[in-house]
């Protein structure tokens, strides 16, 4: 039997994984491993972190150092790890709730500090693990288990939030863009500074079922595709026309000192160095 060449990066004891059929988490795990394989990432220096949630379980399946289990606090761990050992490569797999709701304050300050970590956000537009509750990324008017009359709140634009707070690498794609995701993950892992990659994805079990009335993954993928516009096209559209659209592309890439750079520099000075 032919074995998937990426399987060597998975912890056998963790399989089969717990994701629902059609869930975007499986795709994101697979695309990350493809990127890691193509760039020959040193898995001995990789630390994969997840908080709590379906997305947060992705690191559990990766054969690398993994931390899993505190909702919204992945960046606190990442900060400690990077300041103790800046040579490690840290990647955070975050749900939209994990990074933008309970962890929102940690996100803005990690971005402001330009901590050298990679955040891959699976934006499935709801709190999937706990049963499909409304998230700060659930589009206006849509139904969730906690918004039986429709969601009355505007969404956070996660990429704009990260950019405004100071992230130095910001991109958004959807699970309809596997090739772009692999390339962006490779570029992002190579970037020194805070990398923020948002992937808008399908959660057929909750978002699809409640918000769109279909538990079929392909229906949510189609719904996402119909709303997707490229960054280039978006530049020609008005704010009104862009309402409810998912703009994809690479938004920010710039080099600035990282928190670790500043830490090392100040430590040297404090010890009498120049
Ligand atoms: C401190 C704390 N508050 C609340 C919860 C309950 N909880 C677990 S996962 C989750 C939301 C998950 O949503 P998201 O981060 O978007 O991940 P997804 O499951 O959608 O991938 C919540 C509220 C928790 N585990 N810990
Ligand atoms: Mg979610």
PDB file of C-alpha atoms and ligand atoms in Angstrom:
ATOM      1  CA  UNK A   1       0.000   0.000   0.000  1.00  0.00           C
ATOM      2  CA  UNK A   2       1.258   3.470  -0.895  1.00  0.00           C
ATOM      3  CA  UNK A   3       1.846   5.606   2.192  1.00  0.00           C
ATOM      4  CA  UNK A   4       1.383   9.376   2.078  1.00  0.00           C
ATOM      5  CA  UNK A   5       4.950  10.805   2.170  1.00  0.00           C
ATOM      6  CA  UNK A   6       3.852  13.396   4.747  1.00  0.00           C
ATOM      7  CA  UNK A   7       2.762  10.684   7.168  1.00  0.00           C
ATOM      8  CA  UNK A   8       6.282  10.472   8.596  1.00  0.00           C
ATOM      9  CA  UNK A   9       5.656  13.883  10.219  1.00  0.00           C
ATOM     10  CA  UNK A  10       2.592  12.609  12.120  1.00  0.00           C
ATOM     11  CA  UNK A  11       2.449  10.949  15.533  1.00  0.00           C
ATOM     12  CA  UNK A  12       1.098   7.514  14.739  1.00  0.00           C
ATOM     13  CA  UNK A  13      -0.402   7.054  18.211  1.00  0.00           C
ATOM     14  CA  UNK A  14      -2.595  10.123  17.671  1.00  0.00           C
ATOM     15  CA  UNK A  15      -4.295   8.715  14.585  1.00  0.00           C
ATOM     16  CA  UNK A  16      -6.971   8.646  13.377  1.00  0.00           C
ATOM     17  CA  UNK A  17      -7.365  12.368  13.996  1.00  0.00           C
ATOM     18  CA  UNK A  18     -10.529  13.685  15.572  1.00  0.00           C
ATOM     19  CA  UNK A  19     -11.536  16.240  12.919  1.00  0.00           C
ATOM     20  CA  UNK A  20     -14.989  15.897  11.341  1.00  0.00           C
ATOM     21  CA  UNK A  21     -15.142  14.800   7.684  1.00  0.00           C
ATOM     22  CA  UNK A  22     -14.647  17.870   5.490  1.00  0.00           C
ATOM     23  CA  UNK A  23     -13.224  20.073   8.287  1.00  0.00           C
ATOM     24  CA  UNK A  24     -10.623  22.658   7.245  1.00  0.00           C
ATOM     25  CA  UNK A  25      -8.312  21.633  10.123  1.00  0.00           C
ATOM     26  CA  UNK A  26      -7.201  18.505   8.265  1.00  0.00           C
ATOM     27  CA  UNK A  27      -6.389  20.576   5.182  1.00  0.00           C
ATOM     28  CA  UNK A  28      -4.406  23.116   7.197  1.00  0.00           C
ATOM     29  CA  UNK A  29      -2.415  20.364   8.921  1.00  0.00           C
ATOM     30  CA  UNK A  30      -1.642  18.746   5.582  1.00  0.00           C
ATOM     31  CA  UNK A  31      -0.684  22.052   3.891  1.00  0.00           C
ATOM     32  CA  UNK A  32       1.574  22.997   6.801  1.00  0.00           C
ATOM     33  CA  UNK A  33       3.356  19.633   6.549  1.00  0.00           C
ATOM     34  CA  UNK A  34       3.710  20.040   2.794  1.00  0.00           C
ATOM     35  CA  UNK A  35       5.304  23.466   3.344  1.00  0.00           C
ATOM     36  CA  UNK A  36       7.575  22.080   6.088  1.00  0.00           C
ATOM     37  CA  UNK A  37       8.630  19.215   3.827  1.00  0.00           C
ATOM     38  CA  UNK A  38       9.322  21.470   0.830  1.00  0.00           C
ATOM     39  CA  UNK A  39      11.413  23.880   2.894  1.00  0.00           C
ATOM     40  CA  UNK A  40      13.153  21.017   4.735  1.00  0.00           C
ATOM     41  CA  UNK A  41      12.160  22.503   8.066  1.00  0.00           C
ATOM     42  CA  UNK A  42      14.213  21.125  10.949  1.00  0.00           C
ATOM     43  CA  UNK A  43      11.473  19.339  12.922  1.00  0.00           C
ATOM     44  CA  UNK A  44      13.839  19.025  15.919  1.00  0.00           C
ATOM     45  CA  UNK A  45      13.737  22.810  16.261  1.00  0.00           C
ATOM     46  CA  UNK A  46       9.994  23.170  15.728  1.00  0.00           C
ATOM     47  CA  UNK A  47       7.616  23.967  18.584  1.00  0.00           C
ATOM     48  CA  UNK A  48       3.948  23.701  17.599  1.00  0.00           C
ATOM     49  CA  UNK A  49       1.475  25.342  19.959  1.00  0.00           C
ATOM     50  CA  UNK A  50      -2.308  25.150  20.216  1.00  0.00           C
ATOM     51  CA  UNK A  51      -4.663  26.613  22.822  1.00  0.00           C
ATOM     52  CA  UNK A  52      -8.048  24.910  23.097  1.00  0.00           C
ATOM     53  CA  UNK A  53     -10.417  24.230  20.219  1.00  0.00           C
ATOM     54  CA  UNK A  54     -10.559  22.035  17.123  1.00  0.00           C
ATOM     55  CA  UNK A  55      -7.775  24.015  15.417  1.00  0.00           C
ATOM     56  CA  UNK A  56      -5.710  23.966  18.610  1.00  0.00           C
ATOM     57  CA  UNK A  57      -5.511  20.193  18.288  1.00  0.00           C
ATOM     58  CA  UNK A  58      -3.460  20.349  15.091  1.00  0.00           C
ATOM     59  CA  UNK A  59      -0.089  20.384  16.989  1.00  0.00           C
ATOM     60  CA  UNK A  60      -1.051  17.187  18.800  1.00  0.00           C
ATOM     61  CA  UNK A  61      -0.655  15.291  15.518  1.00  0.00           C
ATOM     62  CA  UNK A  62       2.698  16.792  14.493  1.00  0.00           C
ATOM     63  CA  UNK A  63       5.891  14.929  15.408  1.00  0.00           C
ATOM     64  CA  UNK A  64       7.661  17.931  16.974  1.00  0.00           C
ATOM     65  CA  UNK A  65       7.696  19.577  20.377  1.00  0.00           C
ATOM     66  CA  UNK A  66       4.040  20.396  21.036  1.00  0.00           C
ATOM     67  CA  UNK A  67       2.116  22.370  23.630  1.00  0.00           C
ATOM     68  CA  UNK A  68      -1.655  22.166  23.831  1.00  0.00           C
ATOM     69  CA  UNK A  69      -4.282  23.139  26.280  1.00  0.00           C
ATOM     70  CA  UNK A  70      -4.829  26.735  27.491  1.00  0.00           C
ATOM     71  CA  UNK A  71      -7.482  28.635  25.548  1.00  0.00           C
ATOM     72  CA  UNK A  72      -6.252  32.000  24.229  1.00  0.00           C
ATOM     73  CA  UNK A  73      -2.840  31.888  25.885  1.00  0.00           C
ATOM     74  CA  UNK A  74      -0.632  30.474  23.131  1.00  0.00           C
ATOM     75  CA  UNK A  75       1.294  33.732  22.771  1.00  0.00           C
ATOM     76  CA  UNK A  76       2.256  33.768  26.448  1.00  0.00           C
ATOM     77  CA  UNK A  77       3.901  30.371  25.965  1.00  0.00           C
ATOM     78  CA  UNK A  78       5.453  31.448  22.671  1.00  0.00           C
ATOM     79  CA  UNK A  79       6.958  34.574  24.258  1.00  0.00           C
ATOM     80  CA  UNK A  80       8.639  32.579  27.018  1.00  0.00           C
ATOM     81  CA  UNK A  81       9.934  29.961  24.584  1.00  0.00           C
ATOM     82  CA  UNK A  82      11.364  32.491  22.133  1.00  0.00           C
ATOM     83  CA  UNK A  83      13.028  34.631  24.804  1.00  0.00           C
ATOM     84  CA  UNK A  84      14.612  31.558  26.396  1.00  0.00           C
ATOM     85  CA  UNK A  85      15.700  30.001  23.093  1.00  0.00           C
ATOM     86  CA  UNK A  86      15.392  32.293  20.061  1.00  0.00           C
ATOM     87  CA  UNK A  87      16.759  29.511  17.806  1.00  0.00           C
ATOM     88  CA  UNK A  88      13.539  27.544  18.057  1.00  0.00           C
ATOM     89  CA  UNK A  89      10.932  27.918  15.336  1.00  0.00           C
ATOM     90  CA  UNK A  90       7.543  28.505  16.928  1.00  0.00           C
ATOM     91  CA  UNK A  91       4.269  28.013  15.085  1.00  0.00           C
ATOM     92  CA  UNK A  92       0.882  28.620  16.657  1.00  0.00           C
ATOM     93  CA  UNK A  93      -2.250  26.976  15.287  1.00  0.00           C
ATOM     94  CA  UNK A  94      -5.076  29.182  16.475  1.00  0.00           C
ATOM     95  CA  UNK A  95      -8.819  29.167  16.120  1.00  0.00           C
ATOM     96  CA  UNK A  96     -10.501  32.489  15.390  1.00  0.00           C
ATOM     97  CA  UNK A  97     -11.980  32.446  18.899  1.00  0.00           C
ATOM     98  CA  UNK A  98      -8.653  31.513  20.458  1.00  0.00           C
ATOM     99  CA  UNK A  99      -6.708  34.347  18.811  1.00  0.00           C
ATOM    100  CA  UNK A 100      -9.331  37.087  18.409  1.00  0.00           C
ATOM    101  CA  UNK A 101     -11.747  36.641  21.329  1.00  0.00           C
ATOM    102  CA  UNK A 102     -10.161  35.297  24.533  1.00  0.00           C
ATOM    103  CA  UNK A 103      -6.647  35.811  23.130  1.00  0.00           C
ATOM    104  CA  UNK A 104      -7.266  39.123  21.368  1.00  0.00           C
ATOM    105  CA  UNK A 105      -5.322  41.220  23.837  1.00  0.00           C
ATOM    106  CA  UNK A 106      -2.334  38.872  23.666  1.00  0.00           C
ATOM    107  CA  UNK A 107      -2.417  39.077  19.876  1.00  0.00           C
ATOM    108  CA  UNK A 108      -2.229  42.869  19.695  1.00  0.00           C
ATOM    109  CA  UNK A 109       0.676  43.039  22.136  1.00  0.00           C
ATOM    110  CA  UNK A 110       2.647  40.201  20.503  1.00  0.00           C
ATOM    111  CA  UNK A 111       2.184  42.015  17.169  1.00  0.00           C
ATOM    112  CA  UNK A 112       3.250  45.337  18.716  1.00  0.00           C
ATOM    113  CA  UNK A 113       6.385  43.639  20.077  1.00  0.00           C
ATOM    114  CA  UNK A 114       7.091  41.893  16.747  1.00  0.00           C
ATOM    115  CA  UNK A 115       7.704  38.595  18.506  1.00  0.00           C
ATOM    116  CA  UNK A 116       9.340  36.200  16.039  1.00  0.00           C
ATOM    117  CA  UNK A 117       6.588  33.587  15.870  1.00  0.00           C
ATOM    118  CA  UNK A 118       4.287  32.251  13.174  1.00  0.00           C
ATOM    119  CA  UNK A 119       0.551  32.363  13.791  1.00  0.00           C
ATOM    120  CA  UNK A 120      -1.635  30.308  11.481  1.00  0.00           C
ATOM    121  CA  UNK A 121      -5.268  31.168  12.157  1.00  0.00           C
ATOM    122  CA  UNK A 122      -7.999  28.813  11.067  1.00  0.00           C
ATOM    123  CA  UNK A 123     -10.913  31.210  10.720  1.00  0.00           C
ATOM    124  CA  UNK A 124     -13.911  28.878  10.570  1.00  0.00           C
ATOM    125  CA  UNK A 125     -16.169  31.749  11.621  1.00  0.00           C
ATOM    126  CA  UNK A 126     -17.418  30.120  14.833  1.00  0.00           C
ATOM    127  CA  UNK A 127     -16.442  28.374  18.073  1.00  0.00           C
ATOM    128  CA  UNK A 128     -16.509  24.913  16.592  1.00  0.00           C
ATOM    129  CA  UNK A 129     -15.323  22.690  19.410  1.00  0.00           C
ATOM    130  CA  UNK A 130     -17.910  23.890  21.903  1.00  0.00           C
ATOM    131  CA  UNK A 131     -20.868  23.548  19.550  1.00  0.00           C
ATOM    132  CA  UNK A 132     -20.956  26.385  17.031  1.00  0.00           C
ATOM    133  CA  UNK A 133     -21.281  29.547  19.112  1.00  0.00           C
ATOM    134  CA  UNK A 134     -20.930  33.037  17.632  1.00  0.00           C
ATOM    135  CA  UNK A 135     -17.346  34.350  17.319  1.00  0.00           C
ATOM    136  CA  UNK A 136     -15.932  37.819  16.568  1.00  0.00           C
ATOM    137  CA  UNK A 137     -15.518  36.528  12.993  1.00  0.00           C
ATOM    138  CA  UNK A 138     -19.086  35.314  12.401  1.00  0.00           C
ATOM    139  CA  UNK A 139     -20.575  37.390   9.575  1.00  0.00           C
ATOM    140  CA  UNK A 140     -23.440  39.749  10.357  1.00  0.00           C
ATOM    141  CA  UNK A 141     -26.991  38.339  10.414  1.00  0.00           C
ATOM    142  CA  UNK A 142     -25.930  34.663  10.198  1.00  0.00           C
ATOM    143  CA  UNK A 143     -27.341  32.043  12.555  1.00  0.00           C
ATOM    144  CA  UNK A 144     -25.261  30.203  15.129  1.00  0.00           C
ATOM    145  CA  UNK A 145     -26.280  28.207  18.201  1.00  0.00           C
ATOM    146  CA  UNK A 146     -26.088  31.393  20.309  1.00  0.00           C
ATOM    147  CA  UNK A 147     -27.604  33.785  17.761  1.00  0.00           C
ATOM    148  CA  UNK A 148     -30.972  32.219  16.962  1.00  0.00           C
ATOM    149  CA  UNK A 149     -32.191  35.533  15.501  1.00  0.00           C
ATOM    150  CA  UNK A 150     -28.985  36.120  13.565  1.00  0.00           C
ATOM    151  CA  UNK A 151     -25.675  37.699  14.582  1.00  0.00           C
ATOM    152  CA  UNK A 152     -26.017  41.402  15.353  1.00  0.00           C
ATOM    153  CA  UNK A 153     -22.259  42.165  15.659  1.00  0.00           C
ATOM    154  CA  UNK A 154     -19.823  43.347  12.994  1.00  0.00           C
ATOM    155  CA  UNK A 155     -16.772  41.151  12.457  1.00  0.00           C
ATOM    156  CA  UNK A 156     -13.157  41.789  13.267  1.00  0.00           C
ATOM    157  CA  UNK A 157     -11.035  41.959  10.120  1.00  0.00           C
ATOM    158  CA  UNK A 158      -8.247  39.801  11.584  1.00  0.00           C
ATOM    159  CA  UNK A 159      -5.583  40.821   9.067  1.00  0.00           C
ATOM    160  CA  UNK A 160      -6.278  44.535   9.529  1.00  0.00           C
ATOM    161  CA  UNK A 161      -6.177  44.023  13.295  1.00  0.00           C
ATOM    162  CA  UNK A 162      -2.787  42.268  13.110  1.00  0.00           C
ATOM    163  CA  UNK A 163      -1.389  44.827  10.691  1.00  0.00           C
ATOM    164  CA  UNK A 164      -2.536  47.813  12.736  1.00  0.00           C
ATOM    165  CA  UNK A 165      -1.087  46.298  15.901  1.00  0.00           C
ATOM    166  CA  UNK A 166       2.317  45.902  14.216  1.00  0.00           C
ATOM    167  CA  UNK A 167       2.600  42.417  12.666  1.00  0.00           C
ATOM    168  CA  UNK A 168       5.362  42.435  10.048  1.00  0.00           C
ATOM    169  CA  UNK A 169       4.024  39.631   7.811  1.00  0.00           C
ATOM    170  CA  UNK A 170       0.295  39.440   7.162  1.00  0.00           C
ATOM    171  CA  UNK A 171      -1.575  37.316   4.595  1.00  0.00           C
ATOM    172  CA  UNK A 172      -5.035  35.866   4.120  1.00  0.00           C
ATOM    173  CA  UNK A 173      -6.124  32.908   2.004  1.00  0.00           C
ATOM    174  CA  UNK A 174      -8.993  30.433   2.128  1.00  0.00           C
ATOM    175  CA  UNK A 175      -9.050  26.635   1.969  1.00  0.00           C
ATOM    176  CA  UNK A 176      -9.893  27.108  -1.730  1.00  0.00           C
ATOM    177  CA  UNK A 177      -6.238  28.262  -2.158  1.00  0.00           C
ATOM    178  CA  UNK A 178      -3.992  25.294  -1.245  1.00  0.00           C
ATOM    179  CA  UNK A 179      -1.029  26.325  -3.419  1.00  0.00           C
ATOM    180  CA  UNK A 180      -1.006  29.896  -2.158  1.00  0.00           C
ATOM    181  CA  UNK A 181      -1.228  28.631   1.431  1.00  0.00           C
ATOM    182  CA  UNK A 182       1.845  26.389   1.036  1.00  0.00           C
ATOM    183  CA  UNK A 183       3.849  29.243  -0.490  1.00  0.00           C
ATOM    184  CA  UNK A 184       2.742  31.733   2.164  1.00  0.00           C
ATOM    185  CA  UNK A 185       3.538  29.333   5.012  1.00  0.00           C
ATOM    186  CA  UNK A 186       7.052  28.832   3.576  1.00  0.00           C
ATOM    187  CA  UNK A 187       7.555  32.607   3.215  1.00  0.00           C
ATOM    188  CA  UNK A 188       6.090  33.233   6.653  1.00  0.00           C
ATOM    189  CA  UNK A 189       8.259  30.624   8.381  1.00  0.00           C
ATOM    190  CA  UNK A 190      11.303  32.244   6.739  1.00  0.00           C
ATOM    191  CA  UNK A 191      10.279  35.708   7.912  1.00  0.00           C
ATOM    192  CA  UNK A 192      11.836  37.121  11.070  1.00  0.00           C
ATOM    193  CA  UNK A 193       9.129  38.839  13.094  1.00  0.00           C
ATOM    194  CA  UNK A 194       5.461  38.245  13.786  1.00  0.00           C
ATOM    195  CA  UNK A 195       3.890  36.278  10.938  1.00  0.00           C
ATOM    196  CA  UNK A 196       0.101  36.278  10.824  1.00  0.00           C
ATOM    197  CA  UNK A 197      -1.552  34.004   8.262  1.00  0.00           C
ATOM    198  CA  UNK A 198      -5.340  33.828   8.258  1.00  0.00           C
ATOM    199  CA  UNK A 199      -7.019  30.926   6.486  1.00  0.00           C
ATOM    200  CA  UNK A 200     -10.783  31.243   6.093  1.00  0.00           C
ATOM    201  CA  UNK A 201     -12.135  27.707   6.173  1.00  0.00           C
ATOM    202  CA  UNK A 202     -15.194  25.486   6.331  1.00  0.00           C
ATOM    203  CA  UNK A 203     -16.713  24.003   9.485  1.00  0.00           C
ATOM    204  CA  UNK A 204     -19.473  21.868   7.968  1.00  0.00           C
ATOM    205  CA  UNK A 205     -20.649  20.488  11.298  1.00  0.00           C
ATOM    206  CA  UNK A 206     -21.537  23.806  12.904  1.00  0.00           C
ATOM    207  CA  UNK A 207     -21.050  26.847  10.668  1.00  0.00           C
ATOM    208  CA  UNK A 208     -22.279  25.097   7.543  1.00  0.00           C
ATOM    209  CA  UNK A 209     -25.216  23.463   9.274  1.00  0.00           C
ATOM    210  CA  UNK A 210     -26.497  26.459  11.266  1.00  0.00           C
ATOM    211  CA  UNK A 211     -25.405  29.500   9.258  1.00  0.00           C
ATOM    212  CA  UNK A 212     -25.791  28.119   5.739  1.00  0.00           C
ATOM    213  CA  UNK A 213     -28.290  25.319   6.297  1.00  0.00           C
ATOM    214  CA  UNK A 214     -25.975  22.614   4.882  1.00  0.00           C
ATOM    215  CA  UNK A 215     -23.624  20.156   6.603  1.00  0.00           C
ATOM    216  CA  UNK A 216     -21.783  19.547   3.304  1.00  0.00           C
ATOM    217  CA  UNK A 217     -18.216  20.936   3.252  1.00  0.00           C
ATOM    218  CA  UNK A 218     -18.434  21.767  -0.449  1.00  0.00           C
ATOM    219  CA  UNK A 219     -21.383  24.105   0.176  1.00  0.00           C
ATOM    220  CA  UNK A 220     -19.370  26.219   2.634  1.00  0.00           C
ATOM    221  CA  UNK A 221     -16.363  26.154   0.292  1.00  0.00           C
ATOM    222  CA  UNK A 222     -18.624  27.417  -2.500  1.00  0.00           C
ATOM    223  CA  UNK A 223     -20.084  30.093  -0.203  1.00  0.00           C
ATOM    224  CA  UNK A 224     -16.539  31.221   0.673  1.00  0.00           C
ATOM    225  CA  UNK A 225     -15.496  31.227  -2.997  1.00  0.00           C
ATOM    226  CA  UNK A 226     -18.440  33.388  -4.024  1.00  0.00           C
ATOM    227  CA  UNK A 227     -17.368  36.038  -1.497  1.00  0.00           C
ATOM    228  CA  UNK A 228     -13.639  35.944  -2.172  1.00  0.00           C
ATOM    229  CA  UNK A 229     -11.932  38.832  -3.957  1.00  0.00           C
ATOM    230  CA  UNK A 230      -8.226  39.309  -4.579  1.00  0.00           C
ATOM    231  CA  UNK A 231      -6.346  42.176  -3.001  1.00  0.00           C
ATOM    232  CA  UNK A 232      -5.821  43.663  -6.472  1.00  0.00           C
ATOM    233  CA  UNK A 233      -9.529  43.591  -7.315  1.00  0.00           C
ATOM    234  CA  UNK A 234     -10.398  44.962  -3.858  1.00  0.00           C
ATOM    235  CA  UNK A 235      -8.305  48.069  -4.551  1.00  0.00           C
ATOM    236  CA  UNK A 236     -10.812  49.044  -7.250  1.00  0.00           C
ATOM    237  CA  UNK A 237     -13.866  48.418  -5.057  1.00  0.00           C
ATOM    238  CA  UNK A 238     -15.641  50.810  -2.685  1.00  0.00           C
ATOM    239  CA  UNK A 239     -15.993  50.168   1.039  1.00  0.00           C
ATOM    240  CA  UNK A 240     -19.669  49.440   0.460  1.00  0.00           C
ATOM    241  CA  UNK A 241     -18.922  46.906  -2.299  1.00  0.00           C
ATOM    242  CA  UNK A 242     -16.384  45.210  -0.037  1.00  0.00           C
ATOM    243  CA  UNK A 243     -18.886  44.615   2.758  1.00  0.00           C
ATOM    244  CA  UNK A 244     -19.121  40.875   3.469  1.00  0.00           C
ATOM    245  CA  UNK A 245     -16.293  40.056   1.061  1.00  0.00           C
ATOM    246  CA  UNK A 246     -13.207  37.979   1.910  1.00  0.00           C
ATOM    247  CA  UNK A 247     -10.153  39.792   0.562  1.00  0.00           C
ATOM    248  CA  UNK A 248      -7.225  37.449  -0.063  1.00  0.00           C
ATOM    249  CA  UNK A 249      -3.539  38.095  -0.708  1.00  0.00           C
ATOM    250  CA  UNK A 250      -0.291  39.104   0.924  1.00  0.00           C
ATOM    251  CA  UNK A 251      -0.831  42.375   2.772  1.00  0.00           C
ATOM    252  CA  UNK A 252       2.334  43.145   4.764  1.00  0.00           C
ATOM    253  CA  UNK A 253       5.983  42.096   4.596  1.00  0.00           C
ATOM    254  CA  UNK A 254       8.566  44.317   6.236  1.00  0.00           C
ATOM    255  CA  UNK A 255      11.679  43.869   8.325  1.00  0.00           C
ATOM    256  CA  UNK A 256      11.806  45.441  11.778  1.00  0.00           C
ATOM    257  CA  UNK A 257      13.722  44.456  14.944  1.00  0.00           C
ATOM    258  CA  UNK A 258      12.028  41.653  16.838  1.00  0.00           C
ATOM    259  CA  UNK A 259      11.366  41.489  20.569  1.00  0.00           C
ATOM    260  CA  UNK A 260      14.207  38.967  20.838  1.00  0.00           C
ATOM    261  CA  UNK A 261      16.617  41.332  19.014  1.00  0.00           C
ATOM    262  CA  UNK A 262      15.782  44.141  21.445  1.00  0.00           C
ATOM    263  CA  UNK A 263      16.067  41.806  24.424  1.00  0.00           C
ATOM    264  CA  UNK A 264      19.541  40.584  23.436  1.00  0.00           C
ATOM    265  CA  UNK A 265      20.682  44.147  22.675  1.00  0.00           C
ATOM    266  CA  UNK A 266      19.512  45.551  26.028  1.00  0.00           C
ATOM    267  CA  UNK A 267      20.900  42.578  27.942  1.00  0.00           C
ATOM    268  CA  UNK A 268      24.306  43.190  26.348  1.00  0.00           C
ATOM    269  CA  UNK A 269      24.182  46.882  27.334  1.00  0.00           C
ATOM    270  CA  UNK A 270      23.096  46.078  30.880  1.00  0.00           C
ATOM    271  CA  UNK A 271      26.140  43.798  31.235  1.00  0.00           C
ATOM    272  CA  UNK A 272      28.428  46.622  30.217  1.00  0.00           C
ATOM    273  CA  UNK A 273      28.774  45.767  26.547  1.00  0.00           C
ATOM    274  CA  UNK A 274      28.413  48.342  23.829  1.00  0.00           C
TER     275      UNK A 274
HETATM  276  C1  LIG B   1     -10.626  29.718  29.630  1.00  0.00           C
HETATM  277  C2  LIG B   1     -11.573  28.947  28.760  1.00  0.00           C
HETATM  278  N1  LIG B   1     -12.723  29.522  28.359  1.00  0.00           N
HETATM  279  C3  LIG B   1     -13.576  28.846  27.572  1.00  0.00           C
HETATM  280  C4  LIG B   1     -13.295  27.570  27.183  1.00  0.00           C
HETATM  281  C5  LIG B   1     -14.292  26.818  26.325  1.00  0.00           C
HETATM  282  N2  LIG B   1     -13.862  26.758  24.949  1.00  0.00           N
HETATM  283  C6  LIG B   1     -13.160  25.686  24.483  1.00  0.00           C
HETATM  284  S1  LIG B   1     -12.808  25.816  22.854  1.00  0.00           S
HETATM  285  C7  LIG B   1     -13.615  27.304  22.757  1.00  0.00           C
HETATM  286  C8  LIG B   1     -13.745  28.057  21.467  1.00  0.00           C
HETATM  287  C9  LIG B   1     -13.052  27.450  20.322  1.00  0.00           C
HETATM  288  O1  LIG B   1     -13.227  28.255  19.184  1.00  0.00           O
HETATM  289  P1  LIG B   1     -12.025  28.573  18.243  1.00  0.00           P
HETATM  290  O2  LIG B   1     -10.886  29.123  19.007  1.00  0.00           O
HETATM  291  O3  LIG B   1     -12.536  29.399  17.117  1.00  0.00           O
HETATM  292  O4  LIG B   1     -11.568  27.136  17.733  1.00  0.00           O
HETATM  293  P2  LIG B   1     -12.330  26.084  16.794  1.00  0.00           P
HETATM  294  O5  LIG B   1     -12.852  25.013  17.696  1.00  0.00           O
HETATM  295  O6  LIG B   1     -13.395  26.813  16.064  1.00  0.00           O
HETATM  296  O7  LIG B   1     -11.239  25.585  15.893  1.00  0.00           O
HETATM  297  C10 LIG B   1     -14.146  27.683  23.979  1.00  0.00           C
HETATM  298  C11 LIG B   1     -14.922  28.919  24.215  1.00  0.00           C
HETATM  299  C12 LIG B   1     -12.091  26.995  27.616  1.00  0.00           C
HETATM  300  N3  LIG B   1     -11.716  25.762  27.256  1.00  0.00           N
HETATM  301  N4  LIG B   1     -11.242  27.702  28.413  1.00  0.00           N
HETATM  302 MG1  LIG B   2     -13.250  28.777  15.236  1.00  0.00          MG
END
